[in-house]
Amino acid sequence: MGFTREQLLAYAGTTVPDLVGPDCRLLFAGINPGLWTAATGAHFARPGNRFYPALYAAGITDHVIDASMGMREADREALIAAGVGITNVAPRATAKASELTPTELQDGGRALVSRVERIRPRVLAVLGITAYRSAFGSPRATVGLQPDPLGSTQVWVLPNPSGLNAHETIDTLAAAYRSAAAAAGVLTSL
């Protein structure tokens, strides 16, 4: 089961609500919602996206979540109970992140800082170095823990799990995500 191209294109420009609970310790920020994510209302839902397999391999979840047709309530509750939240830098759904303007990324970065100030997670993990550099005006930023926290929140830049990021594997993503999760105190296992 899936969507036609026309069905997906109908979701261009829509937004997806954040998945954040009251004890969010690790807030993942994707670049922006893809069209499949917008169609299902579930973050990182596109089949083949490696986000949830990487969370499992990292020891952040106890099973691989399948959000391809929407997030099951039990999976949503498990993420929230584990202290994991998901948001985006830019809110507008697009077919490709490259469709975002620099202004959208900069505005999204400012809005993300406001969300972090309100939510106060231990760790913000931005998934995508290029988006982070644009959103936060840090052209020389590198992957990993950033030197400047947002208040008491550590900022990590981690690899994007999209299949378009072909040089990353589930194992390399998991290793990167595990480091941020350990700092946030949300690992279920090692």
PDB file of C-alpha atoms in Angstrom:
ATOM      1  CA  MET A   1       0.000   0.000   0.000  1.00  0.00           C
ATOM      2  CA  GLY A   2       1.249   3.483  -0.732  1.00  0.00           C
ATOM      3  CA  PHE A   3       0.498   6.791  -2.371  1.00  0.00           C
ATOM      4  CA  THR A   4       0.483   7.965  -5.937  1.00  0.00           C
ATOM      5  CA  ARG A   5       2.731  10.850  -6.912  1.00  0.00           C
ATOM      6  CA  GLU A   6      -0.340  13.070  -7.244  1.00  0.00           C
ATOM      7  CA  GLN A   7      -1.568  12.114  -3.783  1.00  0.00           C
ATOM      8  CA  LEU A   8       1.812  12.939  -2.259  1.00  0.00           C
ATOM      9  CA  LEU A   9       2.109  16.245  -4.113  1.00  0.00           C
ATOM     10  CA  ALA A  10      -1.176  17.313  -2.534  1.00  0.00           C
ATOM     11  CA  TYR A  11       0.676  17.440   0.804  1.00  0.00           C
ATOM     12  CA  ALA A  12       3.327  19.912  -0.360  1.00  0.00           C
ATOM     13  CA  GLY A  13       3.437  22.881   1.990  1.00  0.00           C
ATOM     14  CA  THR A  14       1.597  21.180   4.858  1.00  0.00           C
ATOM     15  CA  THR A  15       3.057  20.682   8.332  1.00  0.00           C
ATOM     16  CA  VAL A  16       3.373  17.776  10.756  1.00  0.00           C
ATOM     17  CA  PRO A  17       2.885  18.216  14.509  1.00  0.00           C
ATOM     18  CA  ASP A  18       5.859  17.657  16.782  1.00  0.00           C
ATOM     19  CA  LEU A  19       6.037  14.423  18.738  1.00  0.00           C
ATOM     20  CA  VAL A  20       7.086  15.679  22.179  1.00  0.00           C
ATOM     21  CA  GLY A  21       6.120  14.611  25.671  1.00  0.00           C
ATOM     22  CA  PRO A  22       6.508  16.250  29.075  1.00  0.00           C
ATOM     23  CA  ASP A  23       9.883  14.594  29.848  1.00  0.00           C
ATOM     24  CA  CYS A  24      11.633  15.038  26.502  1.00  0.00           C
ATOM     25  CA  ARG A  25      15.357  14.526  27.039  1.00  0.00           C
ATOM     26  CA  LEU A  26      16.435  13.863  23.435  1.00  0.00           C
ATOM     27  CA  LEU A  27      14.833  16.016  20.750  1.00  0.00           C
ATOM     28  CA  PHE A  28      15.586  14.931  17.188  1.00  0.00           C
ATOM     29  CA  ALA A  29      15.126  17.655  14.573  1.00  0.00           C
ATOM     30  CA  GLY A  30      14.804  16.540  10.975  1.00  0.00           C
ATOM     31  CA  ILE A  31      15.347  19.065   8.208  1.00  0.00           C
ATOM     32  CA  ASN A  32      11.675  19.267   7.205  1.00  0.00           C
ATOM     33  CA  PRO A  33       8.806  16.868   6.598  1.00  0.00           C
ATOM     34  CA  GLY A  34       8.853  14.919   3.387  1.00  0.00           C
ATOM     35  CA  LEU A  35       5.631  14.406   1.481  1.00  0.00           C
ATOM     36  CA  TRP A  36       5.192  10.828   2.753  1.00  0.00           C
ATOM     37  CA  THR A  37       5.614  12.089   6.315  1.00  0.00           C
ATOM     38  CA  ALA A  38       3.025  14.789   5.673  1.00  0.00           C
ATOM     39  CA  ALA A  39       0.611  12.260   4.140  1.00  0.00           C
ATOM     40  CA  THR A  40       0.848   9.914   7.139  1.00  0.00           C
ATOM     41  CA  GLY A  41       1.364  12.499   9.876  1.00  0.00           C
ATOM     42  CA  ALA A  42       4.321  10.450  11.154  1.00  0.00           C
ATOM     43  CA  HIS A  43       7.900  11.715  11.186  1.00  0.00           C
ATOM     44  CA  PHE A  44      10.452   9.820   9.051  1.00  0.00           C
ATOM     45  CA  ALA A  45       7.650   7.699   7.594  1.00  0.00           C
ATOM     46  CA  ARG A  46       8.922   7.191   4.053  1.00  0.00           C
ATOM     47  CA  PRO A  47       9.626   3.498   3.432  1.00  0.00           C
ATOM     48  CA  GLY A  48      13.362   3.002   3.312  1.00  0.00           C
ATOM     49  CA  ASN A  49      14.139   5.871   5.684  1.00  0.00           C
ATOM     50  CA  ARG A  50      16.675   4.559   8.158  1.00  0.00           C
ATOM     51  CA  PHE A  51      15.687   6.649  11.184  1.00  0.00           C
ATOM     52  CA  TYR A  52      13.735   4.007  13.117  1.00  0.00           C
ATOM     53  CA  PRO A  53      16.071   1.095  12.244  1.00  0.00           C
ATOM     54  CA  ALA A  54      18.962   3.292  13.446  1.00  0.00           C
ATOM     55  CA  LEU A  55      17.134   4.133  16.694  1.00  0.00           C
ATOM     56  CA  TYR A  56      16.695   0.421  17.334  1.00  0.00           C
ATOM     57  CA  ALA A  57      20.298  -0.422  16.431  1.00  0.00           C
ATOM     58  CA  ALA A  58      21.468   2.392  18.730  1.00  0.00           C
ATOM     59  CA  GLY A  59      19.527   1.002  21.706  1.00  0.00           C
ATOM     60  CA  ILE A  60      17.124   3.947  21.828  1.00  0.00           C
ATOM     61  CA  THR A  61      14.018   1.840  21.089  1.00  0.00           C
ATOM     62  CA  ASP A  62      13.363  -1.827  21.855  1.00  0.00           C
ATOM     63  CA  HIS A  63      12.002  -2.581  18.360  1.00  0.00           C
ATOM     64  CA  VAL A  64      12.017  -1.129  14.860  1.00  0.00           C
ATOM     65  CA  ILE A  65       9.088   1.244  14.507  1.00  0.00           C
ATOM     66  CA  ASP A  66       7.235   1.114  11.191  1.00  0.00           C
ATOM     67  CA  ALA A  67       5.686   4.542  10.612  1.00  0.00           C
ATOM     68  CA  SER A  68       5.202   4.072   6.858  1.00  0.00           C
ATOM     69  CA  MET A  69       1.422   4.232   7.148  1.00  0.00           C
ATOM     70  CA  GLY A  70       1.305   6.375  10.272  1.00  0.00           C
ATOM     71  CA  MET A  71       2.613   6.080  13.805  1.00  0.00           C
ATOM     72  CA  ARG A  72       0.898   3.461  15.963  1.00  0.00           C
ATOM     73  CA  GLU A  73      -0.273   4.922  19.256  1.00  0.00           C
ATOM     74  CA  ALA A  74       1.783   2.348  21.204  1.00  0.00           C
ATOM     75  CA  ASP A  75       4.941   3.427  19.343  1.00  0.00           C
ATOM     76  CA  ARG A  76       4.173   7.114  19.920  1.00  0.00           C
ATOM     77  CA  GLU A  77       3.671   6.444  23.631  1.00  0.00           C
ATOM     78  CA  ALA A  78       6.881   4.372  23.822  1.00  0.00           C
ATOM     79  CA  LEU A  79       8.948   7.188  22.289  1.00  0.00           C
ATOM     80  CA  ILE A  80       7.430   9.745  24.634  1.00  0.00           C
ATOM     81  CA  ALA A  81       7.912   7.463  27.666  1.00  0.00           C
ATOM     82  CA  ALA A  82      11.563   6.977  26.659  1.00  0.00           C
ATOM     83  CA  GLY A  83      12.072  10.761  26.637  1.00  0.00           C
ATOM     84  CA  VAL A  84      12.464  10.970  22.849  1.00  0.00           C
ATOM     85  CA  GLY A  85      10.872  13.763  20.819  1.00  0.00           C
ATOM     86  CA  ILE A  86      10.818  14.573  17.113  1.00  0.00           C
ATOM     87  CA  THR A  87      10.459  17.942  15.387  1.00  0.00           C
ATOM     88  CA  ASN A  88      11.788  19.667  12.262  1.00  0.00           C
ATOM     89  CA  VAL A  89      13.987  22.651  11.539  1.00  0.00           C
ATOM     90  CA  ALA A  90      11.658  23.910   8.806  1.00  0.00           C
ATOM     91  CA  PRO A  91       7.939  23.088   9.033  1.00  0.00           C
ATOM     92  CA  ARG A  92       6.958  23.044   5.333  1.00  0.00           C
ATOM     93  CA  ALA A  93       6.626  19.633   3.686  1.00  0.00           C
ATOM     94  CA  THR A  94       8.506  19.296   0.403  1.00  0.00           C
ATOM     95  CA  ALA A  95       9.481  16.518  -1.979  1.00  0.00           C
ATOM     96  CA  LYS A  96      13.173  17.337  -1.334  1.00  0.00           C
ATOM     97  CA  ALA A  97      14.855  19.363   1.390  1.00  0.00           C
ATOM     98  CA  SER A  98      16.683  21.271  -1.340  1.00  0.00           C
ATOM     99  CA  GLU A  99      13.364  23.007  -2.114  1.00  0.00           C
ATOM    100  CA  LEU A 100      13.672  24.992   1.133  1.00  0.00           C
ATOM    101  CA  THR A 101      14.975  28.533   0.901  1.00  0.00           C
ATOM    102  CA  PRO A 102      17.845  29.811   3.060  1.00  0.00           C
ATOM    103  CA  THR A 103      15.328  32.123   4.752  1.00  0.00           C
ATOM    104  CA  GLU A 104      13.078  29.173   5.641  1.00  0.00           C
ATOM    105  CA  LEU A 105      16.020  27.385   7.226  1.00  0.00           C
ATOM    106  CA  GLN A 106      17.125  30.494   9.146  1.00  0.00           C
ATOM    107  CA  ASP A 107      13.569  31.162  10.355  1.00  0.00           C
ATOM    108  CA  GLY A 108      13.274  27.484  11.235  1.00  0.00           C
ATOM    109  CA  GLY A 109      16.497  27.638  13.228  1.00  0.00           C
ATOM    110  CA  ARG A 110      15.169  30.549  15.286  1.00  0.00           C
ATOM    111  CA  ALA A 111      11.870  28.742  15.859  1.00  0.00           C
ATOM    112  CA  LEU A 112      13.757  25.590  16.874  1.00  0.00           C
ATOM    113  CA  VAL A 113      15.754  27.560  19.449  1.00  0.00           C
ATOM    114  CA  SER A 114      12.429  28.797  20.889  1.00  0.00           C
ATOM    115  CA  ARG A 115      11.096  25.212  21.043  1.00  0.00           C
ATOM    116  CA  VAL A 116      14.261  24.065  22.811  1.00  0.00           C
ATOM    117  CA  GLU A 117      13.929  26.910  25.330  1.00  0.00           C
ATOM    118  CA  ARG A 118      10.340  25.798  26.013  1.00  0.00           C
ATOM    119  CA  ILE A 119      10.886  22.001  26.017  1.00  0.00           C
ATOM    120  CA  ARG A 120      14.362  22.056  27.637  1.00  0.00           C
ATOM    121  CA  PRO A 121      15.661  18.660  26.482  1.00  0.00           C
ATOM    122  CA  ARG A 122      19.108  17.553  27.603  1.00  0.00           C
ATOM    123  CA  VAL A 123      20.103  17.095  23.947  1.00  0.00           C
ATOM    124  CA  LEU A 124      18.979  18.573  20.639  1.00  0.00           C
ATOM    125  CA  ALA A 125      20.072  16.349  17.744  1.00  0.00           C
ATOM    126  CA  VAL A 126      19.825  18.107  14.372  1.00  0.00           C
ATOM    127  CA  LEU A 127      19.836  15.530  11.582  1.00  0.00           C
ATOM    128  CA  GLY A 128      21.734  17.067   8.696  1.00  0.00           C
ATOM    129  CA  ILE A 129      24.942  19.098   8.665  1.00  0.00           C
ATOM    130  CA  THR A 130      24.054  21.296   5.684  1.00  0.00           C
ATOM    131  CA  ALA A 131      20.681  22.250   7.158  1.00  0.00           C
ATOM    132  CA  TYR A 132      22.295  22.955  10.532  1.00  0.00           C
ATOM    133  CA  ARG A 133      24.918  25.201   8.981  1.00  0.00           C
ATOM    134  CA  SER A 134      22.219  27.221   7.191  1.00  0.00           C
ATOM    135  CA  ALA A 135      19.711  27.314  10.042  1.00  0.00           C
ATOM    136  CA  PHE A 136      22.203  28.299  12.710  1.00  0.00           C
ATOM    137  CA  GLY A 137      24.597  30.426  10.662  1.00  0.00           C
ATOM    138  CA  SER A 138      27.509  28.083  11.403  1.00  0.00           C
ATOM    139  CA  PRO A 139      29.180  27.446   8.031  1.00  0.00           C
ATOM    140  CA  ARG A 140      32.137  25.597   9.585  1.00  0.00           C
ATOM    141  CA  ALA A 141      30.140  23.310  11.895  1.00  0.00           C
ATOM    142  CA  THR A 142      31.086  19.646  11.822  1.00  0.00           C
ATOM    143  CA  VAL A 143      29.162  16.517  12.744  1.00  0.00           C
ATOM    144  CA  GLY A 144      29.053  15.740  16.467  1.00  0.00           C
ATOM    145  CA  LEU A 145      28.669  17.698  19.687  1.00  0.00           C
ATOM    146  CA  GLN A 146      28.661  21.443  19.033  1.00  0.00           C
ATOM    147  CA  PRO A 147      30.731  23.762  21.243  1.00  0.00           C
ATOM    148  CA  ASP A 148      27.854  26.135  22.025  1.00  0.00           C
ATOM    149  CA  PRO A 149      24.860  24.737  23.926  1.00  0.00           C
ATOM    150  CA  LEU A 150      21.405  26.293  23.880  1.00  0.00           C
ATOM    151  CA  GLY A 151      21.113  27.133  27.553  1.00  0.00           C
ATOM    152  CA  SER A 152      21.519  23.793  29.336  1.00  0.00           C
ATOM    153  CA  THR A 153      20.777  21.797  26.153  1.00  0.00           C
ATOM    154  CA  GLN A 154      23.675  20.150  24.353  1.00  0.00           C
ATOM    155  CA  VAL A 155      23.476  20.529  20.579  1.00  0.00           C
ATOM    156  CA  TRP A 156      24.554  17.625  18.392  1.00  0.00           C
ATOM    157  CA  VAL A 157      24.660  17.567  14.608  1.00  0.00           C
ATOM    158  CA  LEU A 158      24.143  14.038  13.349  1.00  0.00           C
ATOM    159  CA  PRO A 159      23.843  12.433   9.914  1.00  0.00           C
ATOM    160  CA  ASN A 160      20.488  12.585   8.174  1.00  0.00           C
ATOM    161  CA  PRO A 161      18.841   9.133   7.866  1.00  0.00           C
ATOM    162  CA  SER A 162      17.446   9.723   4.383  1.00  0.00           C
ATOM    163  CA  GLY A 163      18.383   7.204   1.727  1.00  0.00           C
ATOM    164  CA  LEU A 164      19.742  10.172  -0.234  1.00  0.00           C
ATOM    165  CA  ASN A 165      22.565  10.278   2.325  1.00  0.00           C
ATOM    166  CA  ALA A 166      24.043   7.176   0.698  1.00  0.00           C
ATOM    167  CA  HIS A 167      27.416   7.084   2.443  1.00  0.00           C
ATOM    168  CA  GLU A 168      25.729   6.445   5.799  1.00  0.00           C
ATOM    169  CA  THR A 169      24.508   2.996   6.873  1.00  0.00           C
ATOM    170  CA  ILE A 170      22.157   1.962   9.643  1.00  0.00           C
ATOM    171  CA  ASP A 171      25.242   1.017  11.677  1.00  0.00           C
ATOM    172  CA  THR A 172      26.993   4.372  11.206  1.00  0.00           C
ATOM    173  CA  LEU A 173      23.759   6.237  11.913  1.00  0.00           C
ATOM    174  CA  ALA A 174      23.204   4.119  15.030  1.00  0.00           C
ATOM    175  CA  ALA A 175      26.705   4.864  16.314  1.00  0.00           C
ATOM    176  CA  ALA A 176      26.157   8.605  15.908  1.00  0.00           C
ATOM    177  CA  TYR A 177      22.671   8.521  17.426  1.00  0.00           C
ATOM    178  CA  ARG A 178      23.885   6.358  20.341  1.00  0.00           C
ATOM    179  CA  SER A 179      26.395   9.040  21.388  1.00  0.00           C
ATOM    180  CA  ALA A 180      23.713  11.733  21.595  1.00  0.00           C
ATOM    181  CA  ALA A 181      21.274   9.341  23.287  1.00  0.00           C
ATOM    182  CA  ALA A 182      23.864   8.448  25.933  1.00  0.00           C
ATOM    183  CA  ALA A 183      24.349  12.157  26.661  1.00  0.00           C
ATOM    184  CA  ALA A 184      20.559  12.511  26.974  1.00  0.00           C
ATOM    185  CA  GLY A 185      20.174   9.399  29.146  1.00  0.00           C
ATOM    186  CA  VAL A 186      17.644   7.628  26.928  1.00  0.00           C
ATOM    187  CA  LEU A 187      19.357   4.354  25.944  1.00  0.00           C
ATOM    188  CA  THR A 188      17.362   1.167  26.541  1.00  0.00           C
ATOM    189  CA  SER A 189      20.395  -1.046  25.916  1.00  0.00           C
ATOM    190  CA  LEU A 190      23.943  -0.994  24.589  1.00  0.00           C
TER     191      LEU A 190
END
